[in-house]
Amino acid sequence: MQLTVKLDEKDRRALVNARLPEQVGFGDLILPIMTITRYRNGEWQTTELRPYEDIKISPSCKGMHYGQTIFEGLKAYSNLHSSSANVFCLRQHWQRLNSSASELGMPTIPEEVFSKAVTALVSRAKNFIPTVLGDALYIRPFMFSSASGLGLANNNEFEFYIIASPSQAYFNEPLKVLIERQRYRAFKGGTGMIKMAGNYGQIFTSMQRAKEKGCGLSLWLDADTGKYVEEFSAMNFFAVRKGVLFTPPLLGTILPGVTRSAVISLAQDLGIECVEEAIAIDELLGEIKSGECEEVFASGTGATITPISEIKDEDGSSYVISKFDVSLKIKEYLQQIHHGLKKSPIEGSCTEVNFIDMENKF
């Protein structure tokens, strides 16, 4: 893959002189560089590394009108054993982005294009990668149809960007969640298993209602029956029941979370049995009340692992959870892997990226 660097001395200084605030938040501070790769005439063109800037698109851009927009979210962590960074599960995120592209009739991206674009950013972002355990450079690849015109045909132009942001975990304390019983985020044969922009639109209304009831997330149920747990808003679901870790199976309506997969692998490495099976919401609530369900937690790239302290229902009932032992044990193990403090049992999970000396070159 060819890379054209379109940075100047001003951009170099912005990278070299950057200093992170004590609290970096999530997604607020943006890395001052980005990559762009265009798809034209049936081929991906040369990737450009350029300053972070506004995107110029046509008002009739098909990605904006018809939903051909997909994205990913991955992280680069400071390796606390060396002056380098660890990109977590780079290949898995590339594979999932291509799964999303295939489902929407978009061109897939060669692995070399994806990985080298990520590396081009991370290798120049030393001063933007926090060194605090759990914090990271959040990396957001996204692709959309950039062809203009209001017709549905001839979607033959696409643009692939990668931007990044130094970020803390999205949630830093146990959350209260509200069961969503009015809406459904996915159905069989739909697009619930891919990371397309349109899947997230209805989450905002649901999360607003959750916020009004003192909750930080919604818990979504299956569309067929409304009886089974699927996932949280943008995060996968786990429960610990009588010492066994349970999570709903991937049947085409749940996003196959990269962190979800890591949690299953790490739990097994820790000797925790993990079962993928349907979880009935009423049964789950009864087990929380009786104490048979000891823990519930959410997993995702943004927040990594977030314990759930309370589940609220729309009838006003509430189910309090006070144990977080398993979730925090897995979270600690995962964080140590992220930062190079422990060897990962997941083959190829950490891609080490060495930093470029930006004092002397771009």
Tab-separated table of C-alpha atoms in Angstrom:
chain	number	residue	atom	x	y	z
A	1	MET	CA	0.000	0.000	0.000
A	2	GLN	CA	1.272	3.450	-0.904
A	3	LEU	CA	1.031	6.290	1.618
A	4	THR	CA	1.300	9.940	0.650
A	5	VAL	CA	2.150	12.237	3.553
A	6	LYS	CA	0.556	15.654	3.160
A	7	LEU	CA	1.675	17.264	6.411
A	8	ASP	CA	3.658	20.464	6.864
A	9	GLU	CA	5.734	22.032	9.614
A	10	LYS	CA	2.622	23.354	11.370
A	11	ASP	CA	1.216	19.832	11.578
A	12	ARG	CA	4.523	18.454	12.855
A	13	ARG	CA	4.622	21.043	15.643
A	14	ALA	CA	1.026	20.241	16.613
A	15	LEU	CA	2.042	16.609	17.117
A	16	VAL	CA	5.354	17.311	18.874
A	17	ASN	CA	4.138	20.055	21.229
A	18	ALA	CA	0.854	18.439	22.275
A	19	ARG	CA	0.263	17.811	25.986
A	20	LEU	CA	-2.803	15.983	27.223
A	21	PRO	CA	-4.993	17.391	30.008
A	22	GLU	CA	-5.287	15.399	33.226
A	23	GLN	CA	-8.831	14.340	32.268
A	24	VAL	CA	-9.055	13.638	28.549
A	25	GLY	CA	-12.759	12.708	28.494
A	26	PHE	CA	-14.088	10.591	25.639
A	27	GLY	CA	-13.962	11.727	22.026
A	28	ASP	CA	-13.613	15.427	22.820
A	29	LEU	CA	-9.965	15.978	21.866
A	30	ILE	CA	-9.201	14.976	18.272
A	31	LEU	CA	-5.831	13.905	16.881
A	32	PRO	CA	-4.765	16.696	14.466
A	33	ILE	CA	-4.079	14.266	11.612
A	34	MET	CA	-6.215	11.726	9.733
A	35	THR	CA	-6.037	9.340	6.792
A	36	ILE	CA	-8.246	9.213	3.724
A	37	THR	CA	-8.410	6.511	1.042
A	38	ARG	CA	-10.724	6.908	-1.949
A	39	TYR	CA	-12.379	4.166	-3.999
A	40	ARG	CA	-12.572	5.072	-7.677
A	41	ASN	CA	-12.996	3.041	-10.881
A	42	GLY	CA	-13.244	-0.206	-8.939
A	43	GLU	CA	-9.992	0.270	-7.005
A	44	TRP	CA	-8.748	1.750	-3.758
A	45	GLN	CA	-6.434	4.679	-4.421
A	46	THR	CA	-3.316	5.823	-2.549
A	47	THR	CA	-3.905	6.557	1.140
A	48	GLU	CA	-3.247	10.143	2.159
A	49	LEU	CA	-2.052	11.188	5.609
A	50	ARG	CA	-3.182	14.752	6.047
A	51	PRO	CA	-4.253	17.327	8.659
A	52	TYR	CA	-7.574	16.740	10.394
A	53	GLU	CA	-10.006	18.955	8.524
A	54	ASP	CA	-13.599	19.235	7.385
A	55	ILE	CA	-14.807	16.841	4.719
A	56	LYS	CA	-16.202	18.292	1.507
A	57	ILE	CA	-19.146	16.272	0.165
A	58	SER	CA	-21.993	16.839	-2.252
A	59	PRO	CA	-25.419	17.693	-0.768
A	60	SER	CA	-26.670	14.681	-2.748
A	61	CYS	CA	-24.041	12.360	-1.270
A	62	LYS	CA	-25.630	8.899	-1.318
A	63	GLY	CA	-24.065	7.818	1.950
A	64	MET	CA	-25.896	10.643	3.691
A	65	HIS	CA	-29.239	9.992	1.994
A	66	TYR	CA	-29.385	6.209	1.829
A	67	GLY	CA	-27.406	4.981	4.809
A	68	GLN	CA	-24.340	3.436	3.180
A	69	THR	CA	-22.181	4.464	6.119
A	70	ILE	CA	-20.231	2.084	8.353
A	71	PHE	CA	-17.629	2.501	11.061
A	72	GLU	CA	-15.403	0.750	13.570
A	73	GLY	CA	-13.937	1.580	16.960
A	74	LEU	CA	-10.606	0.240	18.209
A	75	LYS	CA	-7.923	1.411	20.597
A	76	ALA	CA	-4.176	1.898	20.824
A	77	TYR	CA	-2.785	1.655	24.354
A	78	SER	CA	0.504	2.852	25.766
A	79	ASN	CA	2.782	-0.153	26.226
A	80	LEU	CA	4.030	0.415	29.763
A	81	HIS	CA	6.975	-1.944	29.210
A	82	SER	CA	8.364	-0.090	26.192
A	83	SER	CA	8.107	3.207	24.346
A	84	SER	CA	5.563	1.876	21.889
A	85	ALA	CA	1.823	1.382	21.525
A	86	ASN	CA	-0.360	-1.736	21.429
A	87	VAL	CA	-3.280	-1.726	18.994
A	88	PHE	CA	-5.797	-4.229	20.352
A	89	CYS	CA	-7.336	-6.777	17.964
A	90	LEU	CA	-6.466	-4.871	14.799
A	91	ARG	CA	-7.262	-7.759	12.476
A	92	GLN	CA	-10.619	-8.520	14.099
A	93	HIS	CA	-11.744	-4.923	13.617
A	94	TRP	CA	-10.682	-5.006	9.957
A	95	GLN	CA	-12.659	-8.216	9.470
A	96	ARG	CA	-15.757	-6.752	11.113
A	97	LEU	CA	-15.565	-3.570	9.023
A	98	ASN	CA	-15.483	-5.708	5.891
A	99	SER	CA	-18.445	-7.748	7.122
A	100	SER	CA	-20.370	-4.492	7.485
A	101	ALA	CA	-19.267	-3.366	4.016
A	102	SER	CA	-20.359	-6.634	2.394
A	103	GLU	CA	-23.808	-6.453	3.987
A	104	LEU	CA	-24.386	-2.973	2.543
A	105	GLY	CA	-22.998	-3.623	-0.934
A	106	MET	CA	-19.850	-1.578	-0.297
A	107	PRO	CA	-16.314	-2.508	-1.405
A	108	THR	CA	-14.224	-4.353	1.136
A	109	ILE	CA	-10.917	-2.882	2.251
A	110	PRO	CA	-7.645	-4.813	1.830
A	111	GLU	CA	-6.065	-5.683	5.165
A	112	GLU	CA	-2.868	-3.877	4.222
A	113	VAL	CA	-4.747	-0.641	3.516
A	114	PHE	CA	-6.556	-0.823	6.855
A	115	SER	CA	-3.599	-1.822	9.026
A	116	LYS	CA	-1.102	0.576	7.456
A	117	ALA	CA	-3.504	3.495	7.737
A	118	VAL	CA	-4.022	2.734	11.443
A	119	THR	CA	-0.256	2.389	11.930
A	120	ALA	CA	0.414	5.672	10.099
A	121	LEU	CA	-1.725	7.515	12.653
A	122	VAL	CA	-0.645	5.664	15.791
A	123	SER	CA	3.090	5.893	14.989
A	124	ARG	CA	2.819	9.701	14.933
A	125	ALA	CA	0.519	10.041	17.954
A	126	LYS	CA	2.914	9.419	20.855
A	127	ASN	CA	1.881	12.600	22.680
A	128	PHE	CA	-1.802	11.780	22.214
A	129	ILE	CA	-1.757	8.324	23.785
A	130	PRO	CA	-2.458	8.504	27.536
A	131	THR	CA	-0.206	6.527	29.870
A	132	VAL	CA	-2.879	6.078	32.562
A	133	LEU	CA	-3.985	2.456	32.939
A	134	GLY	CA	-7.243	1.995	31.024
A	135	ASP	CA	-6.940	5.169	28.929
A	136	ALA	CA	-6.086	4.945	25.229
A	137	LEU	CA	-6.139	6.487	21.789
A	138	TYR	CA	-9.608	5.674	20.461
A	139	ILE	CA	-9.422	5.048	16.707
A	140	ARG	CA	-12.482	5.581	14.502
A	141	PRO	CA	-12.308	4.199	10.942
A	142	PHE	CA	-15.399	4.961	8.852
A	143	MET	CA	-16.508	4.583	5.244
A	144	PHE	CA	-19.396	6.016	3.257
A	145	SER	CA	-20.694	6.249	-0.290
A	146	SER	CA	-19.510	9.608	-1.615
A	147	ALA	CA	-21.198	9.319	-5.018
A	148	SER	CA	-23.585	12.167	-5.764
A	149	GLY	CA	-27.109	11.885	-7.111
A	150	LEU	CA	-30.518	10.956	-5.781
A	151	GLY	CA	-30.861	7.676	-7.627
A	152	LEU	CA	-30.196	4.371	-5.880
A	153	ALA	CA	-27.944	3.029	-8.633
A	154	ASN	CA	-24.291	3.738	-9.463
A	155	ASN	CA	-22.906	3.815	-5.958
A	156	ASN	CA	-19.375	3.448	-7.256
A	157	GLU	CA	-17.484	6.055	-5.239
A	158	PHE	CA	-16.551	5.560	-1.594
A	159	GLU	CA	-14.283	7.230	0.920
A	160	PHE	CA	-12.540	5.588	3.861
A	161	TYR	CA	-11.282	7.783	6.701
A	162	ILE	CA	-9.555	7.128	10.001
A	163	ILE	CA	-9.589	9.699	12.786
A	164	ALA	CA	-8.586	9.263	16.422
A	165	SER	CA	-9.108	10.716	19.880
A	166	PRO	CA	-7.268	10.295	23.204
A	167	SER	CA	-9.934	8.948	25.536
A	168	GLN	CA	-10.735	7.614	28.954
A	169	ALA	CA	-13.105	4.678	29.353
A	170	TYR	CA	-16.602	5.795	28.343
A	171	PHE	CA	-17.959	4.786	31.765
A	172	ASN	CA	-15.822	4.765	34.890
A	173	GLU	CA	-18.278	3.476	37.475
A	174	PRO	CA	-21.107	0.898	37.729
A	175	LEU	CA	-24.217	1.825	35.760
A	176	LYS	CA	-27.957	1.685	36.214
A	177	VAL	CA	-29.840	0.494	33.131
A	178	LEU	CA	-33.463	0.620	31.939
A	179	ILE	CA	-35.120	-2.287	30.128
A	180	GLU	CA	-36.305	-1.077	26.721
A	181	ARG	CA	-39.784	-2.534	26.163
A	182	GLN	CA	-41.163	-0.028	23.629
A	183	ARG	CA	-38.621	-0.365	20.825
A	184	TYR	CA	-36.420	-3.033	19.246
A	185	ARG	CA	-33.002	-2.369	17.752
A	186	ALA	CA	-32.749	-5.390	15.438
A	187	PHE	CA	-34.652	-8.287	13.875
A	188	LYS	CA	-33.687	-11.521	12.143
A	189	GLY	CA	-32.622	-10.933	8.564
A	190	GLY	CA	-31.799	-7.294	9.302
A	191	THR	CA	-28.579	-5.418	9.992
A	192	GLY	CA	-28.273	-5.760	13.770
A	193	MET	CA	-25.026	-7.705	13.473
A	194	ILE	CA	-23.086	-4.985	11.600
A	195	LYS	CA	-21.693	-1.625	12.598
A	196	MET	CA	-23.633	0.720	10.343
A	197	ALA	CA	-24.493	4.272	11.316
A	198	GLY	CA	-28.245	3.758	10.962
A	199	ASN	CA	-28.324	1.139	13.709
A	200	TYR	CA	-27.507	3.790	16.284
A	201	GLY	CA	-30.136	6.400	15.433
A	202	GLN	CA	-32.967	5.031	17.561
A	203	ILE	CA	-30.661	4.497	20.519
A	204	PHE	CA	-30.729	8.225	21.280
A	205	THR	CA	-34.474	8.320	21.993
A	206	SER	CA	-34.232	5.230	24.175
A	207	MET	CA	-31.236	6.552	26.095
A	208	GLN	CA	-33.026	9.840	26.709
A	209	ARG	CA	-35.889	7.967	28.389
A	210	ALA	CA	-33.342	5.938	30.350
A	211	LYS	CA	-31.650	9.135	31.479
A	212	GLU	CA	-34.963	10.544	32.689
A	213	LYS	CA	-35.272	7.481	34.934
A	214	GLY	CA	-31.773	7.890	36.335
A	215	CYS	CA	-30.121	5.305	34.066
A	216	GLY	CA	-27.085	5.474	31.804
A	217	LEU	CA	-27.980	2.742	29.307
A	218	SER	CA	-30.896	0.858	27.791
A	219	LEU	CA	-31.141	-2.925	27.795
A	220	TRP	CA	-32.649	-4.165	24.522
A	221	LEU	CA	-34.789	-7.275	24.067
A	222	ASP	CA	-35.416	-9.493	21.038
A	223	ALA	CA	-37.902	-8.258	18.436
A	224	ASP	CA	-39.584	-11.659	17.907
A	225	THR	CA	-40.966	-12.122	21.415
A	226	GLY	CA	-39.743	-9.247	23.576
A	227	LYS	CA	-38.754	-11.872	26.149
A	228	TYR	CA	-35.032	-12.376	25.669
A	229	VAL	CA	-32.021	-10.174	26.410
A	230	GLU	CA	-30.000	-9.048	23.393
A	231	GLU	CA	-27.584	-6.244	24.252
A	232	PHE	CA	-27.162	-2.840	25.826
A	233	SER	CA	-27.067	0.339	23.766
A	234	ALA	CA	-23.790	-0.182	21.848
A	235	MET	CA	-22.461	-2.799	24.304
A	236	ASN	CA	-22.747	-6.565	24.724
A	237	PHE	CA	-24.433	-8.259	27.696
A	238	PHE	CA	-22.947	-10.649	30.278
A	239	ALA	CA	-24.365	-12.148	33.468
A	240	VAL	CA	-22.777	-14.319	36.151
A	241	ARG	CA	-25.246	-16.950	37.351
A	242	LYS	CA	-24.141	-19.406	40.045
A	243	GLY	CA	-20.525	-18.762	39.146
A	244	VAL	CA	-21.004	-19.352	35.395
A	245	LEU	CA	-20.654	-16.561	32.839
A	246	PHE	CA	-23.574	-16.266	30.395
A	247	THR	CA	-23.990	-14.152	27.258
A	248	PRO	CA	-26.638	-14.229	24.489
A	249	PRO	CA	-25.615	-16.151	21.330
A	250	LEU	CA	-24.814	-14.407	18.052
A	251	LEU	CA	-27.825	-15.212	15.872
A	252	GLY	CA	-27.727	-12.260	13.478
A	253	THR	CA	-29.331	-9.585	15.664
A	254	ILE	CA	-26.423	-8.820	18.012
A	255	LEU	CA	-23.179	-7.063	17.111
A	256	PRO	CA	-20.286	-9.563	17.399
A	257	GLY	CA	-18.277	-7.453	19.824
A	258	VAL	CA	-14.494	-7.729	19.675
A	259	THR	CA	-14.350	-7.086	23.422
A	260	ARG	CA	-17.122	-9.657	23.885
A	261	SER	CA	-14.952	-12.260	22.203
A	262	ALA	CA	-11.970	-11.246	24.348
A	263	VAL	CA	-14.037	-11.487	27.538
A	264	ILE	CA	-15.057	-15.052	26.685
A	265	SER	CA	-11.433	-16.040	25.991
A	266	LEU	CA	-10.066	-14.398	29.128
A	267	ALA	CA	-12.812	-15.841	31.328
A	268	GLN	CA	-11.963	-19.315	30.093
A	269	ASP	CA	-8.269	-18.639	30.704
A	270	LEU	CA	-9.163	-17.670	34.284
A	271	GLY	CA	-11.054	-20.934	34.737
A	272	ILE	CA	-14.513	-19.379	34.511
A	273	GLU	CA	-17.043	-21.429	32.572
A	274	CYS	CA	-18.734	-19.417	29.819
A	275	VAL	CA	-22.033	-20.322	28.167
A	276	GLU	CA	-23.644	-18.688	25.118
A	277	GLU	CA	-27.402	-19.173	25.366
A	278	ALA	CA	-30.668	-17.247	25.318
A	279	ILE	CA	-31.368	-15.335	28.532
A	280	ALA	CA	-35.040	-14.702	29.369
A	281	ILE	CA	-35.443	-11.246	30.911
A	282	ASP	CA	-38.073	-12.316	33.465
A	283	GLU	CA	-35.953	-15.270	34.537
A	284	LEU	CA	-32.926	-13.006	34.855
A	285	LEU	CA	-34.797	-10.512	37.035
A	286	GLY	CA	-36.042	-13.322	39.265
A	287	GLU	CA	-32.493	-14.629	39.671
A	288	ILE	CA	-31.187	-11.168	40.568
A	289	LYS	CA	-33.888	-10.906	43.215
A	290	SER	CA	-33.076	-14.356	44.638
A	291	GLY	CA	-29.309	-13.863	44.444
A	292	GLU	CA	-28.746	-16.646	41.885
A	293	CYS	CA	-27.569	-14.037	39.394
A	294	GLU	CA	-24.596	-12.457	41.122
A	295	GLU	CA	-23.374	-10.011	38.478
A	296	VAL	CA	-24.315	-8.279	35.247
A	297	PHE	CA	-21.876	-6.296	33.122
A	298	ALA	CA	-21.501	-4.680	29.710
A	299	SER	CA	-18.566	-5.011	27.314
A	300	GLY	CA	-17.410	-2.848	24.436
A	301	THR	CA	-14.390	-1.061	23.021
A	302	GLY	CA	-15.396	2.365	24.342
A	303	ALA	CA	-15.982	1.366	27.962
A	304	THR	CA	-14.127	-1.997	27.943
A	305	ILE	CA	-16.029	-3.637	30.830
A	306	THR	CA	-18.676	-1.814	32.875
A	307	PRO	CA	-20.425	-3.448	35.859
A	308	ILE	CA	-24.202	-2.939	36.159
A	309	SER	CA	-25.402	-1.937	39.623
A	310	GLU	CA	-29.157	-1.795	38.976
A	311	ILE	CA	-31.700	-2.840	36.341
A	312	LYS	CA	-34.917	-0.833	36.222
A	313	ASP	CA	-38.112	-1.880	34.482
A	314	GLU	CA	-40.655	0.447	32.910
A	315	ASP	CA	-43.246	-0.446	35.566
A	316	GLY	CA	-41.009	1.162	38.189
A	317	SER	CA	-39.593	-2.058	39.651
A	318	SER	CA	-35.890	-2.145	40.397
A	319	TYR	CA	-33.315	-4.924	40.742
A	320	VAL	CA	-30.103	-4.060	42.564
A	321	ILE	CA	-26.818	-5.874	41.938
A	322	SER	CA	-24.025	-5.383	44.451
A	323	LYS	CA	-21.298	-7.800	43.341
A	324	PHE	CA	-18.693	-6.944	40.708
A	325	ASP	CA	-15.947	-9.490	41.451
A	326	VAL	CA	-15.900	-11.377	38.146
A	327	SER	CA	-16.324	-8.334	35.913
A	328	LEU	CA	-13.544	-6.428	37.652
A	329	LYS	CA	-11.250	-9.471	37.597
A	330	ILE	CA	-11.666	-9.838	33.835
A	331	LYS	CA	-11.366	-6.075	33.345
A	332	GLU	CA	-8.073	-5.959	35.246
A	333	TYR	CA	-6.706	-8.877	33.209
A	334	LEU	CA	-7.761	-7.196	29.969
A	335	GLN	CA	-6.198	-3.868	30.933
A	336	GLN	CA	-2.893	-5.548	31.778
A	337	ILE	CA	-2.882	-7.146	28.330
A	338	HIS	CA	-3.738	-3.826	26.682
A	339	HIS	CA	-0.739	-2.136	28.288
A	340	GLY	CA	1.768	-4.965	27.795
A	341	LEU	CA	1.879	-5.942	31.474
A	342	LYS	CA	0.674	-9.506	30.803
A	343	LYS	CA	0.946	-11.842	27.844
A	344	SER	CA	-2.345	-12.307	26.028
A	345	PRO	CA	-3.771	-15.818	25.628
A	346	ILE	CA	-5.539	-14.503	22.510
A	347	GLU	CA	-3.258	-15.077	19.542
A	348	GLY	CA	-2.380	-11.904	17.651
A	349	SER	CA	-4.459	-9.670	19.897
A	350	CYS	CA	-1.830	-6.944	20.351
A	351	THR	CA	-0.113	-5.281	17.397
A	352	GLU	CA	2.897	-3.306	18.584
A	353	VAL	CA	3.474	0.020	16.824
A	354	ASN	CA	6.735	1.917	17.226
A	355	PHE	CA	6.623	5.698	17.302
A	356	ILE	CA	8.217	7.878	14.628
A	357	ASP	CA	10.592	10.552	15.897
A	358	MET	CA	8.498	13.560	14.959
A	359	GLU	CA	11.273	15.928	16.018
A	360	ASN	CA	13.106	15.102	12.814
A	361	LYS	CA	10.608	13.812	10.262
A	362	PHE	CA	6.964	13.388	9.376
